[in-house]
PDB file of C-alpha atoms and ligand atoms in Angstrom:
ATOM      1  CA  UNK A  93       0.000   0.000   0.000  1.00  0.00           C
ATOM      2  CA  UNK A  94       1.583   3.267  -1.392  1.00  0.00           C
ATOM      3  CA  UNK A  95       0.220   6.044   0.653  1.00  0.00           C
ATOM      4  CA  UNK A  96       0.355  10.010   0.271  1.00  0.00           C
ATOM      5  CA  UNK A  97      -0.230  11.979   3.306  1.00  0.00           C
ATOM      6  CA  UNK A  98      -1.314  15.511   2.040  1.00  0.00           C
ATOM      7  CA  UNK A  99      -2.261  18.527   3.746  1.00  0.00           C
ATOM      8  CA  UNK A 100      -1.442  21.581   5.903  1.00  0.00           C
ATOM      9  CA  UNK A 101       1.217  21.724   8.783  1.00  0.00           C
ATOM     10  CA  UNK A 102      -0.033  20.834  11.923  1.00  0.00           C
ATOM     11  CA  UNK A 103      -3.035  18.438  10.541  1.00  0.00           C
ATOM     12  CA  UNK A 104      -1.602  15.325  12.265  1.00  0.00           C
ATOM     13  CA  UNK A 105      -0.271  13.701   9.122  1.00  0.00           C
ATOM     14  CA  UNK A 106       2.904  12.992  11.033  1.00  0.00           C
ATOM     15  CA  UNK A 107       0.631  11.279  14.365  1.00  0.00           C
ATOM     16  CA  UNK A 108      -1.362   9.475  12.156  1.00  0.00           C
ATOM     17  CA  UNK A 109       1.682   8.264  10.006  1.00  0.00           C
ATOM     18  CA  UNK A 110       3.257   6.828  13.328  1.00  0.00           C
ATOM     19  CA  UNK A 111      -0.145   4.604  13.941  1.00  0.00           C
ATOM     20  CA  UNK A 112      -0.432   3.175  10.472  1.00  0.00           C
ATOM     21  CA  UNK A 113       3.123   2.357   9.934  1.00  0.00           C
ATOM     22  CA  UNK A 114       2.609  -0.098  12.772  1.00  0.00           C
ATOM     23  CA  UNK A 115      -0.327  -1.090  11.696  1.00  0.00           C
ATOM     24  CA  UNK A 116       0.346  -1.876   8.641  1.00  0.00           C
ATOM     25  CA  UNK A 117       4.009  -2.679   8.683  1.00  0.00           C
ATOM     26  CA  UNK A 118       5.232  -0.049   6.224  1.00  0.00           C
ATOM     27  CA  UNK A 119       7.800   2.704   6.511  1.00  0.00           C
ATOM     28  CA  UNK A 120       7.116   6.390   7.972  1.00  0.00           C
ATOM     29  CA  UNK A 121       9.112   8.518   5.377  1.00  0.00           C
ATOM     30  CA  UNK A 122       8.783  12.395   6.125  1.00  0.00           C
ATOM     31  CA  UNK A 123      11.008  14.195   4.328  1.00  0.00           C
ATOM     32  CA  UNK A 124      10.928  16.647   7.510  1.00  0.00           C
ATOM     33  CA  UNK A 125      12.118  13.669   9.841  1.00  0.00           C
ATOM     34  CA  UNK A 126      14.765  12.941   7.244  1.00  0.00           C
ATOM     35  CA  UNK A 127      16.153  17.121   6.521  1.00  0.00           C
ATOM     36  CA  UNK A 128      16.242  16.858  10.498  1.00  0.00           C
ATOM     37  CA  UNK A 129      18.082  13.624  11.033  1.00  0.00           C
ATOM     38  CA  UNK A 130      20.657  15.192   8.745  1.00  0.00           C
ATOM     39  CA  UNK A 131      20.885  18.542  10.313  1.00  0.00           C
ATOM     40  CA  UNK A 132      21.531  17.144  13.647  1.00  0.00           C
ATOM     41  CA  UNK A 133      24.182  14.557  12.321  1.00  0.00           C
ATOM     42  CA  UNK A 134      25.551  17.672  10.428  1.00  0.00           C
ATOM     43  CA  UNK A 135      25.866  16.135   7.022  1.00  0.00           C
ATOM     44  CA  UNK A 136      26.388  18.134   3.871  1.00  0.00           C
ATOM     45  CA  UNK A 137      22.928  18.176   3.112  1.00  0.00           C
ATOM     46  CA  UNK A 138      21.949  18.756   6.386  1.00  0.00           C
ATOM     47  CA  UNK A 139      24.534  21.931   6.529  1.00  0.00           C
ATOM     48  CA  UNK A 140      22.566  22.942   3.511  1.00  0.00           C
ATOM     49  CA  UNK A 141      18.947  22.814   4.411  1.00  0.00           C
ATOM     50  CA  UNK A 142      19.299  24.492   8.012  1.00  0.00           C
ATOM     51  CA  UNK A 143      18.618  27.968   7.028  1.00  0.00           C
ATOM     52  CA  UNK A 144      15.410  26.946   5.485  1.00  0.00           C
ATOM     53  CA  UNK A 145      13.559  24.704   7.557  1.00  0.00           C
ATOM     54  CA  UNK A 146      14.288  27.364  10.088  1.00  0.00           C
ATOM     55  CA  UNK A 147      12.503  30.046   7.991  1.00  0.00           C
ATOM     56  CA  UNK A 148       9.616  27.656   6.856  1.00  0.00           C
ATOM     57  CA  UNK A 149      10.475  27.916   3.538  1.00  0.00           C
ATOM     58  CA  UNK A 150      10.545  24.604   0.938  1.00  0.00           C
ATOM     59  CA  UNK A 151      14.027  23.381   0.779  1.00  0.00           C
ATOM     60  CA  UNK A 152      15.124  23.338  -3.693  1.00  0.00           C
ATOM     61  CA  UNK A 153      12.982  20.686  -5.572  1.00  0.00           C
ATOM     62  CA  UNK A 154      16.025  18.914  -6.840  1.00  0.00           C
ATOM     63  CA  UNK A 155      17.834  18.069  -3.959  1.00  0.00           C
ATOM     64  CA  UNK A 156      14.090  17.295  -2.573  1.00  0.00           C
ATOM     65  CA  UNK A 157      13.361  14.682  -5.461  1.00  0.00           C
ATOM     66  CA  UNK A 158      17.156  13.054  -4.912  1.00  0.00           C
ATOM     67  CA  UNK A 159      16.652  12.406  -1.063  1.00  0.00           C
ATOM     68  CA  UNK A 160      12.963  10.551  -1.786  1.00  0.00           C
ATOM     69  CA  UNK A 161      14.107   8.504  -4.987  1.00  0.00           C
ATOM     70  CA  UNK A 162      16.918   7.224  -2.779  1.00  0.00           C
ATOM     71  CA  UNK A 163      14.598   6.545   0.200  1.00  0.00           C
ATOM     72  CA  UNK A 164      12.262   4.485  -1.955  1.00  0.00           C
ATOM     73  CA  UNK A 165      14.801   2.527  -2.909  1.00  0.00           C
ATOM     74  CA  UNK A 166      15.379   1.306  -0.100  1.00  0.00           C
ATOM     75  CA  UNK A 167      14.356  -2.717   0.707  1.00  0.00           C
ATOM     76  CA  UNK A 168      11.719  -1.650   3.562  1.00  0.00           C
ATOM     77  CA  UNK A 169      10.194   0.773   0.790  1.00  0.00           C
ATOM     78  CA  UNK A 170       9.216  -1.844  -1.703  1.00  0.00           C
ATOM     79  CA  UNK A 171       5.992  -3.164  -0.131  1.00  0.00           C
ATOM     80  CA  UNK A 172       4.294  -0.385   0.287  1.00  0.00           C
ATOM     81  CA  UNK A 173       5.143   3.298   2.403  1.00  0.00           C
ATOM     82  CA  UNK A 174       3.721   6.524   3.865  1.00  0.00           C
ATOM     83  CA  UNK A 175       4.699   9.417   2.638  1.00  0.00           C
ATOM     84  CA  UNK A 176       4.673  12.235   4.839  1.00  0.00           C
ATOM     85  CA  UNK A 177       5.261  15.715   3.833  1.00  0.00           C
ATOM     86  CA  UNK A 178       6.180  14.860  -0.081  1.00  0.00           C
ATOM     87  CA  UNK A 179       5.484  15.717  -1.869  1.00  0.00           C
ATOM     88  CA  UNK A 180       4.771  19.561  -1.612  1.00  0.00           C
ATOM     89  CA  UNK A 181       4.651  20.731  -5.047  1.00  0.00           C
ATOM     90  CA  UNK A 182       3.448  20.267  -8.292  1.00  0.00           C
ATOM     91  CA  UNK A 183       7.306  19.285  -9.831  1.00  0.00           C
ATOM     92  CA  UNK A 184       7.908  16.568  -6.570  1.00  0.00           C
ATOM     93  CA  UNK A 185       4.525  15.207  -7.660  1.00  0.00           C
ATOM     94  CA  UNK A 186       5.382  14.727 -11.120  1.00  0.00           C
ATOM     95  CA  UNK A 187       8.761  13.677 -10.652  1.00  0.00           C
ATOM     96  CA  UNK A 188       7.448  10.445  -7.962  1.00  0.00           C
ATOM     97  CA  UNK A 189       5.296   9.941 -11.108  1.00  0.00           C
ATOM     98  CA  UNK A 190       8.383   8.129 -12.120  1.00  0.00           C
ATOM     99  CA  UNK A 191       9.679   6.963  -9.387  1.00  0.00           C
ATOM    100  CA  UNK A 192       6.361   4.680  -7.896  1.00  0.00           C
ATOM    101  CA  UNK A 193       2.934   4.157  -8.374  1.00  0.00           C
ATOM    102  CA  UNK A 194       0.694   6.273  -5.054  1.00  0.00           C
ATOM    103  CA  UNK A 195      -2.372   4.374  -4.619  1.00  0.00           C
ATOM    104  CA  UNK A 196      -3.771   6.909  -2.467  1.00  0.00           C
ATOM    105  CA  UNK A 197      -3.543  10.223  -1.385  1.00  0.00           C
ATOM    106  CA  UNK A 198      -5.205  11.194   2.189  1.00  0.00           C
ATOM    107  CA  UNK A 199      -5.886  14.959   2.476  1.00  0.00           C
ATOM    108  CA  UNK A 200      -5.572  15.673   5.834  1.00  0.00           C
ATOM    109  CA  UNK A 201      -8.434  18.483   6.042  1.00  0.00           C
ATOM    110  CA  UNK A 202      -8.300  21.348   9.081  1.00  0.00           C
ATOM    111  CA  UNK A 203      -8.998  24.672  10.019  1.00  0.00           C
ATOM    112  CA  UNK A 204      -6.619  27.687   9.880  1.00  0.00           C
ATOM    113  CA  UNK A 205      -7.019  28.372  13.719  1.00  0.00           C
ATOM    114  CA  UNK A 206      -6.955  24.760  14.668  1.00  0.00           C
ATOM    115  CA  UNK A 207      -3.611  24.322  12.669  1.00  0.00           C
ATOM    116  CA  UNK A 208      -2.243  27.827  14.343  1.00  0.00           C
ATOM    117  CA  UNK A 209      -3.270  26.243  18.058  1.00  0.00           C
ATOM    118  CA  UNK A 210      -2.043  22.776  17.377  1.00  0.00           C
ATOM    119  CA  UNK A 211       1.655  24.116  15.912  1.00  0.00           C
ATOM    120  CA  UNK A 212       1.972  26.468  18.537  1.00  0.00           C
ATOM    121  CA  UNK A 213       1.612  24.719  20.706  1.00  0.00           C
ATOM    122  CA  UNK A 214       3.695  21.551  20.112  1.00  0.00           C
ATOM    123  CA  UNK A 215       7.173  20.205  21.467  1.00  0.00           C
ATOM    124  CA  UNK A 216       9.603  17.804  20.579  1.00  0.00           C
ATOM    125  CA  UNK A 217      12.151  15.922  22.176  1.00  0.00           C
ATOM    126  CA  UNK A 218      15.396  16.326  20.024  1.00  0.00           C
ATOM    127  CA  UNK A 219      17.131  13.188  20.139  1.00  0.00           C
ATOM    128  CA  UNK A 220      13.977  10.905  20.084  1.00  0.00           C
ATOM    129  CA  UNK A 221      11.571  13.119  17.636  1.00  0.00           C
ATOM    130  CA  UNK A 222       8.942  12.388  19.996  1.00  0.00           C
ATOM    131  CA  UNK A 223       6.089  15.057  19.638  1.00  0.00           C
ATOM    132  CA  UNK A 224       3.676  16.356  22.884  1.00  0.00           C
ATOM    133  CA  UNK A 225       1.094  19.294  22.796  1.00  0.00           C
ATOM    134  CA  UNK A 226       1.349  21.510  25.936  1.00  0.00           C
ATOM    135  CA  UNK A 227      -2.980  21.170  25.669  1.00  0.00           C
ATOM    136  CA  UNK A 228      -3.700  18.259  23.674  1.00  0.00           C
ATOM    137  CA  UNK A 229      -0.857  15.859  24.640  1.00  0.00           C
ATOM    138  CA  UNK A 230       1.430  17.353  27.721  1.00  0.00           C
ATOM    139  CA  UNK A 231       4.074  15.083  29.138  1.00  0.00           C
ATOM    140  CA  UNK A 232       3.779  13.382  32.239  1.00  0.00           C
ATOM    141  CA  UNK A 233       6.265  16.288  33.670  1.00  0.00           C
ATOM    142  CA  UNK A 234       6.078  19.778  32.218  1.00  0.00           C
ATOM    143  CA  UNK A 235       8.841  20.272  29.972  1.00  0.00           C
ATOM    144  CA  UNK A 236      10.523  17.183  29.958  1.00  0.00           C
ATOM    145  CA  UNK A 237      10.178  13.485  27.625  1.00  0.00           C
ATOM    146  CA  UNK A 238       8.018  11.041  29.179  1.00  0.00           C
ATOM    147  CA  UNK A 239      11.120   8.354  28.344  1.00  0.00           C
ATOM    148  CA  UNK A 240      14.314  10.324  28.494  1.00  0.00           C
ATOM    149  CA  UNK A 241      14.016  12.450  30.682  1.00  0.00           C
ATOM    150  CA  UNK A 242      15.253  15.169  28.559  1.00  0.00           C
ATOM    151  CA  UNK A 243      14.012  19.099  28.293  1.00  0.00           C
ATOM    152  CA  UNK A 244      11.334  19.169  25.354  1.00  0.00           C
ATOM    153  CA  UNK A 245      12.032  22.247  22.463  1.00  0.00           C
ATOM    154  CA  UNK A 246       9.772  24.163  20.705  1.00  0.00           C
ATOM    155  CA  UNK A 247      11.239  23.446  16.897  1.00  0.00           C
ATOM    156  CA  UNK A 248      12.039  26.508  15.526  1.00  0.00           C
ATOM    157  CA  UNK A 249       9.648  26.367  12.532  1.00  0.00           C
ATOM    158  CA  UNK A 250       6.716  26.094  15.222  1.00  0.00           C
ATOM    159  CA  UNK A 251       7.361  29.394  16.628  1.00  0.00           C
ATOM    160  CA  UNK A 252       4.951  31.793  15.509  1.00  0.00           C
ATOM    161  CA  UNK A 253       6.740  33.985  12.164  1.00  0.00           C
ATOM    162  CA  UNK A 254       7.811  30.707  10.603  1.00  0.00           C
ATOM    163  CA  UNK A 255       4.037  29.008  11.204  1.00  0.00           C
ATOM    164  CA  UNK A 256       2.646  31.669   9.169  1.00  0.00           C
ATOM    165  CA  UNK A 257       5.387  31.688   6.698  1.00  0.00           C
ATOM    166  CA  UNK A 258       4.979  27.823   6.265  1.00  0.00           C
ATOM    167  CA  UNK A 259       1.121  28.363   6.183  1.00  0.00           C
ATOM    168  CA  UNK A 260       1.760  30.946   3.202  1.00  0.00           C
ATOM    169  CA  UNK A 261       4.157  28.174   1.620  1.00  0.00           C
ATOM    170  CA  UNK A 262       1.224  25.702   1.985  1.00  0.00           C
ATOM    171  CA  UNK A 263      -1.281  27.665   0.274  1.00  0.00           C
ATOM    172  CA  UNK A 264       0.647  28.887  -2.656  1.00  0.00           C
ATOM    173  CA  UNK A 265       3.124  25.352  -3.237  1.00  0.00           C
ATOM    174  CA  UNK A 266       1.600  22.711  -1.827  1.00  0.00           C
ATOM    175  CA  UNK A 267      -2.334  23.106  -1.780  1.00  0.00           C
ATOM    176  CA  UNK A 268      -2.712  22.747  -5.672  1.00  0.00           C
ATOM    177  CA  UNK A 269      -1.723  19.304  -5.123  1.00  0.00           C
ATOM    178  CA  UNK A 270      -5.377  18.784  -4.036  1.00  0.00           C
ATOM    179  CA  UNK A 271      -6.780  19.577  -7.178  1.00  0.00           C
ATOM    180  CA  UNK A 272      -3.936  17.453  -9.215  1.00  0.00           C
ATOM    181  CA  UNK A 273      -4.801  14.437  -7.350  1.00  0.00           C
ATOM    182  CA  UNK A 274      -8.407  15.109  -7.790  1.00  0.00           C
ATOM    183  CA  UNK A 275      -8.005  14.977 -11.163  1.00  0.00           C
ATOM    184  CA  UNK A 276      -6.595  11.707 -11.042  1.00  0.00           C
ATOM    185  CA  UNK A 277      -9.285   9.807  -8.744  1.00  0.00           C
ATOM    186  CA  UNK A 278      -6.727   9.366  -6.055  1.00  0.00           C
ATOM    187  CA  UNK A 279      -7.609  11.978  -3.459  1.00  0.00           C
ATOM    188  CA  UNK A 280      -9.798  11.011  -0.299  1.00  0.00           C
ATOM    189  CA  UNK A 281     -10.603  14.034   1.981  1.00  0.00           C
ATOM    190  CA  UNK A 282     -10.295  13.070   5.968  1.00  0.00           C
ATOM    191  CA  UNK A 283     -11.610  15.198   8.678  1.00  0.00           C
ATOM    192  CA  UNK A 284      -8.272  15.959  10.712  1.00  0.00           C
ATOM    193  CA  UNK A 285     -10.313  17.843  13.616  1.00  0.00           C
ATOM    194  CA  UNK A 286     -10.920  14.330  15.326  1.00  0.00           C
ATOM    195  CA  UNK A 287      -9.064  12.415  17.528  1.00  0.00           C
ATOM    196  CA  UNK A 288      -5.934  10.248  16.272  1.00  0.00           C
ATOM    197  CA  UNK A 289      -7.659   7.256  16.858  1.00  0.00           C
ATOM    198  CA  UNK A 290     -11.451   8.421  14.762  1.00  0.00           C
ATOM    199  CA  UNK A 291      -8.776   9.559  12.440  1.00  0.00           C
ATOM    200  CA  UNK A 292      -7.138   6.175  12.188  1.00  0.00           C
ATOM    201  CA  UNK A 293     -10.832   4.441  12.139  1.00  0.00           C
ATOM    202  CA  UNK A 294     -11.870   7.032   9.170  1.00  0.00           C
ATOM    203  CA  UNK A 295      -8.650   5.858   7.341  1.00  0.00           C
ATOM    204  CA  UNK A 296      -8.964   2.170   7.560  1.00  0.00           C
ATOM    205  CA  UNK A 297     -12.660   2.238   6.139  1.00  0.00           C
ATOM    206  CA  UNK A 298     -11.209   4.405   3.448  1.00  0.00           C
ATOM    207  CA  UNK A 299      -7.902   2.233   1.916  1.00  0.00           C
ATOM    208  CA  UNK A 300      -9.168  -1.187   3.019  1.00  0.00           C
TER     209      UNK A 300
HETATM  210  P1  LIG B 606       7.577  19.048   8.026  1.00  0.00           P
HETATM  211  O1  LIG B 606       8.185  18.329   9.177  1.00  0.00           O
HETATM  212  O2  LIG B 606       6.906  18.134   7.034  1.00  0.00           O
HETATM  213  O3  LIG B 606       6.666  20.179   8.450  1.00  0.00           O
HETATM  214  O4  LIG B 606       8.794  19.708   7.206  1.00  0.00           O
HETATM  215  C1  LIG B 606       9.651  20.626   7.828  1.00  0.00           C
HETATM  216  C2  LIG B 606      10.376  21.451   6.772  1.00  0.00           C
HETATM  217  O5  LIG B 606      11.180  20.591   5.958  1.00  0.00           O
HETATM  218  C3  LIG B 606       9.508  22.217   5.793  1.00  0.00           C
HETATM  219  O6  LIG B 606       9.024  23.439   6.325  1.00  0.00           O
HETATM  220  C4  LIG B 606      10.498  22.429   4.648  1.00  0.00           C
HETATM  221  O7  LIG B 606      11.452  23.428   4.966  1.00  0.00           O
HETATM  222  C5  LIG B 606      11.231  21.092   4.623  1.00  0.00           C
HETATM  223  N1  LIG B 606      10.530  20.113   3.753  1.00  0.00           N
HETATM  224  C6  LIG B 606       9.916  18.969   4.155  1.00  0.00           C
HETATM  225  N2  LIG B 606       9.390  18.321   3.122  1.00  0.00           N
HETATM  226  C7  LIG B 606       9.665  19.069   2.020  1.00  0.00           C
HETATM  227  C8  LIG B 606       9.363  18.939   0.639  1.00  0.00           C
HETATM  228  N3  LIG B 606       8.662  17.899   0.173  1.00  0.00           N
HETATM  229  N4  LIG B 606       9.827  19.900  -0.200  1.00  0.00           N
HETATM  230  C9  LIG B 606      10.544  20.933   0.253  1.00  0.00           C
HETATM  231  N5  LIG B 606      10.837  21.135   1.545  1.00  0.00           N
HETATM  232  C10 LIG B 606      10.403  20.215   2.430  1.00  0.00           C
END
């Protein structure tokens, strides 16, 4: 099962991704988990991309494309994936055209304000990726990872200039993607103001 998780930042694509890959047995790839893991192991590509996931902005569509066709080639890749986060324009979609066949694309569907609470008010544990919501999903202890022990962070794309530049991004890169995949009979619209788990129930009626 090749799956497409589309749809603003801050809909839950990335909660919902961590449920189905177990359930299913395939592969979380976010290309945000992926520009991260290199930025904090300081590769060349990571060294590259810093500046703009910081800003919100959409990191070049070439070195994009490279990173996912070598993901996908990967052995864990070949029965089936989720992909979170790619891709985000029109010339990603066309380009993974060639490089798979997507046999659906989930359009995580949300509210501008619910998306500005739920970003805002997120936090991450660094080293484990781990995600909380100070409201919606606080740790055990304020502050700190319910396993580690370590301080939670606030990544710097959720603070508030970058949310609405990424928001902007959304609207004018990615959101047209809605209407491509449309066109093709592959898009399913999901409600992304329930809970992970009526979320999870909504998608298994929907791809099984
Ligand atoms: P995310 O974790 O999906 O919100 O992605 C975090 C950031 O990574 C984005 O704001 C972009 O800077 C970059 N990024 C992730 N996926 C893509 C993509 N498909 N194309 C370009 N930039 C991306």
């Amino acid at each position: 099962m090749n799956l497409i998780f589309l749809g603003p930042p801050g809909a839950g694509k990335g909660t919902i991704a961590s449920i189905v890959k177990e359930a299913f047995s395939v592969p979380h790839i976010s290309t945000g988990d992926l520009f991260r893991a290199n930025i904090k192991n300081e590769t060349e590509l990571g060294k590259q991309v810093k500046e703009i996931l910081a800003s919100g902005n959409l990191v070049p569509d070439e070195i994009t494309i490279k990173m996912v066709e070598n993901r996908l080639k990967e052995d864990d890749a070949k029965s089936g994936y989720i992909l979170d986060g790619f891709p985000r324009t029109v010339a990603q979609a066309d380009a993974l055209k060639g490089m798979s066949n997507v046999d659906y694309v989930i359009n995580f569907v949300l509210d501008r304000e619910t998306i500005l609470k739920r970003l805002s008010g997120r936090r991450v544990c660094k080293s484990t990726g781990r995600t909380y919501h100070i409201l919606y999903n606080p740790p055990k202890v304020e502050g700190i990872d319910d396993e580690t022990g370590e301080p939670l962070i606030q990544r710097d794309d959720d603070k508030e200039e970058a949310i609405l530049n990424r928001l902007e991004v959304y609207e004018k890169s990615t959101a047209p993607l809605i209407d491509y995949y449309r066109a093709e009979n592959l898009l399913i619209d999901l409600d992304a103001s329930k809970s992970p788990e009526e979320i999870f129930e909504d998608l298994k009626k929907i791809v099984k």
